Steps between C-alpha positions, in 0.01 A plus 500: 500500500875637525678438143797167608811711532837348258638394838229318596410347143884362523451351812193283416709409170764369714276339746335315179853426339573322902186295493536381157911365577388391819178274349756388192761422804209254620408354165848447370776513767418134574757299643577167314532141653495168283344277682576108407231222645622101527289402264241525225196757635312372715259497772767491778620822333177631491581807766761643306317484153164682708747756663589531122126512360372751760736774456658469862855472428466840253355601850795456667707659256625180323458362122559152568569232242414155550709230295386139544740218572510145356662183458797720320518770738711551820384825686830523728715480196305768375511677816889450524521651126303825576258407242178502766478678854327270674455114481275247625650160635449229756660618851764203498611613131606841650702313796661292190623889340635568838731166539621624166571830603257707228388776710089493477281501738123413612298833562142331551313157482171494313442132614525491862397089473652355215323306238642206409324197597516107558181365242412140586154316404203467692515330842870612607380679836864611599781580357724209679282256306691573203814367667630239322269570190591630139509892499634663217734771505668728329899471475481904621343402829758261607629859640174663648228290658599106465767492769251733700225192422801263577525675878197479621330239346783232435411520119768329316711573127412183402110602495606757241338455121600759250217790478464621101290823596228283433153343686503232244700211662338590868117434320635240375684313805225509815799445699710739403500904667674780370662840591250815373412856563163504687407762225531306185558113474201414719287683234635270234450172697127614621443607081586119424195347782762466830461675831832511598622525875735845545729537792627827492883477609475820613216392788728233571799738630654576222678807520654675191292803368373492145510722201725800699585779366890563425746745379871599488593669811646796257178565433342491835739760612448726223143484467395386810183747470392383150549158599236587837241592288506235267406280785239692658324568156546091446392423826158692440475343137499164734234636725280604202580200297385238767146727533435477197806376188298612172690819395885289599368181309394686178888613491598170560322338231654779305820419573429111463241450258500116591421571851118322597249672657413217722829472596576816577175531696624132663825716591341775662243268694819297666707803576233633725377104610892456626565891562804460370510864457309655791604234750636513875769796523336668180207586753689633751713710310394522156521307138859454365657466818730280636669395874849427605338205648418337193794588352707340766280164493558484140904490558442282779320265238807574280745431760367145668406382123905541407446734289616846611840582452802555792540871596221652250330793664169439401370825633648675188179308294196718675444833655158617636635868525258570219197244547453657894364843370209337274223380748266460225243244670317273311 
């Protein structure tokens, strides 16, 4: 066997030397995004937390953090202070940043129907059967579905009861209904012995999307590629969370110790019962995406309800320039 010549033996040296920086370039040349969810961790943040858990945003280059929200915490406020990249919020809140001129924008939807939820006792059959019947209500949704509920079903203010965040006063009144997620209150009210009927607004018509995915435009135009694979790594955490959620739960219940099994199971189970993730246009063209369509109906909503504002362009709130390239089917 010919003796390795010094010319060659330096060559192999420098090809090991350029596989080790390019491996360490993998491992640690990670590019950072904060993350910041609308609420405590949950089930109906479960795709993000398995994208997390399985490694696939490292696979797309990205260390992600994910900060919960709360009752204390304001995501666009964050957003608008650079102290996260990317924020989750209701679609209407990001038209709200755009009558105020704070430049953010929606990049994806992860709900395409949203949750929230009219909760009335058993034998309500439709919706209209509530008119004219207690419903209670939170003061926040004076803005977002009520005066859609007041359109098309002649629902009145004077129906309104205040809603505490709790079940307690609807088991307690048979007549009484109250505003929900189909994801969480109807667990409590079945836990306490009452079926309760669920009409899903969202079924109904209406439009806005739920849980969308926003960030300042400054950073959409600098890291428009970072911000790509974010969602497609996200939107195959969704696809492998709604197969099969154990590896995204255990990180949830590590981020919220309080967080019940059977609730988070509960979560999962309704997600898929209501696709609110995989439904309609997230078939056709892939989880997290979004239509101008819907967007349009949901300033339409705006608009007839008196609640847009004179000479806003609400185009600035959305793009799909991003959310076009994922096709990642459920």
């Amino acid at each position: 066997m010919a003796k390795p010549t010094a010319a060659r033996t330096a060559r192999t040296i420098f090809r090991s030397i350029a596989a080790m920086l390019a491996f360490c370039g993998v491992a640690h040349g990670q590019d950072r995004l904060v993350f910041a969810t609308d609420w405590l961790a949950q089930a109906e943040h479960g795709g993000f937390y398995q994208a997390l858990a399985e490694g696939t945003y490292r696979k797309y280059g990205l260390e992600v953090t994910i900060r919960m929200g709360g009752p204390q915490v304001n995501g666009l406020q964050l957003l608008a202070a650079g102290q996260i990249d990317v924020a989750m919020a209701d679609a209407l809140q990001a038209l709200s940043a755009v009558e105020q001129n704070v430049p953010v924008v929606a990049i994806a939807a992860t709900f395409q129907k949203n949750p929230t939820a009219i909760i009335a006792h058993p034998g309500v059959a439709k919706v209209e059967d509530l008119r004219g019947r207690p419903i209670a209500i939170g003061a926040a949704s004076n803005n977002t579905f009520w005066p859609w509920l007041k359109q098309r079903y002649g629902f009145t203010d004077d129906q309104k009861r205040p809603y505490g965040f709790s079940v307690q006063p609807f088991l307690a009144d048979p007549k009484l209904a109250q505003q929900g997620f189909v994801t969480s209150e109807p667990f409590s009210i079945e836990k306490a012995g009452v079926k309760p009927v669920v009409f899903l607004l969202a079924n109904l018509g209406y439009p806005p999307y739920s849980e969308a995915l926003i960030v300042a435009r400054s950073t959409l135009e600098s890291r428009r590629d970072v911000l790509l694979r974010f969602l497609r790594a996200s939107a195959e955490g969704w696809k492998s969370y709604l197969a099969n959620p154990a590896r995204g739960n255990a990180l949830i219940k590590k981020d919220n110790p309080q967080m019940e099994d059977d609730l988070l199971a509960y979560g999962w189970r309704k997600m898929k019962d209501y696709a609110l993730v995989d439904a309609g246009d997230a078939m056709r063209s892939g989880l997290l995406t979004m239509t101008e369509s819907r967007w349009d109906a949901t300033v339409d909503f705006l608009k007839n309800a008196g609640l847009a504002k004179l000479g806003v362009d609400y185009s600035r709130a959305w793009t799909l320039d991003l959310v076009k390239d994922l096709r990642v089917l459920p």
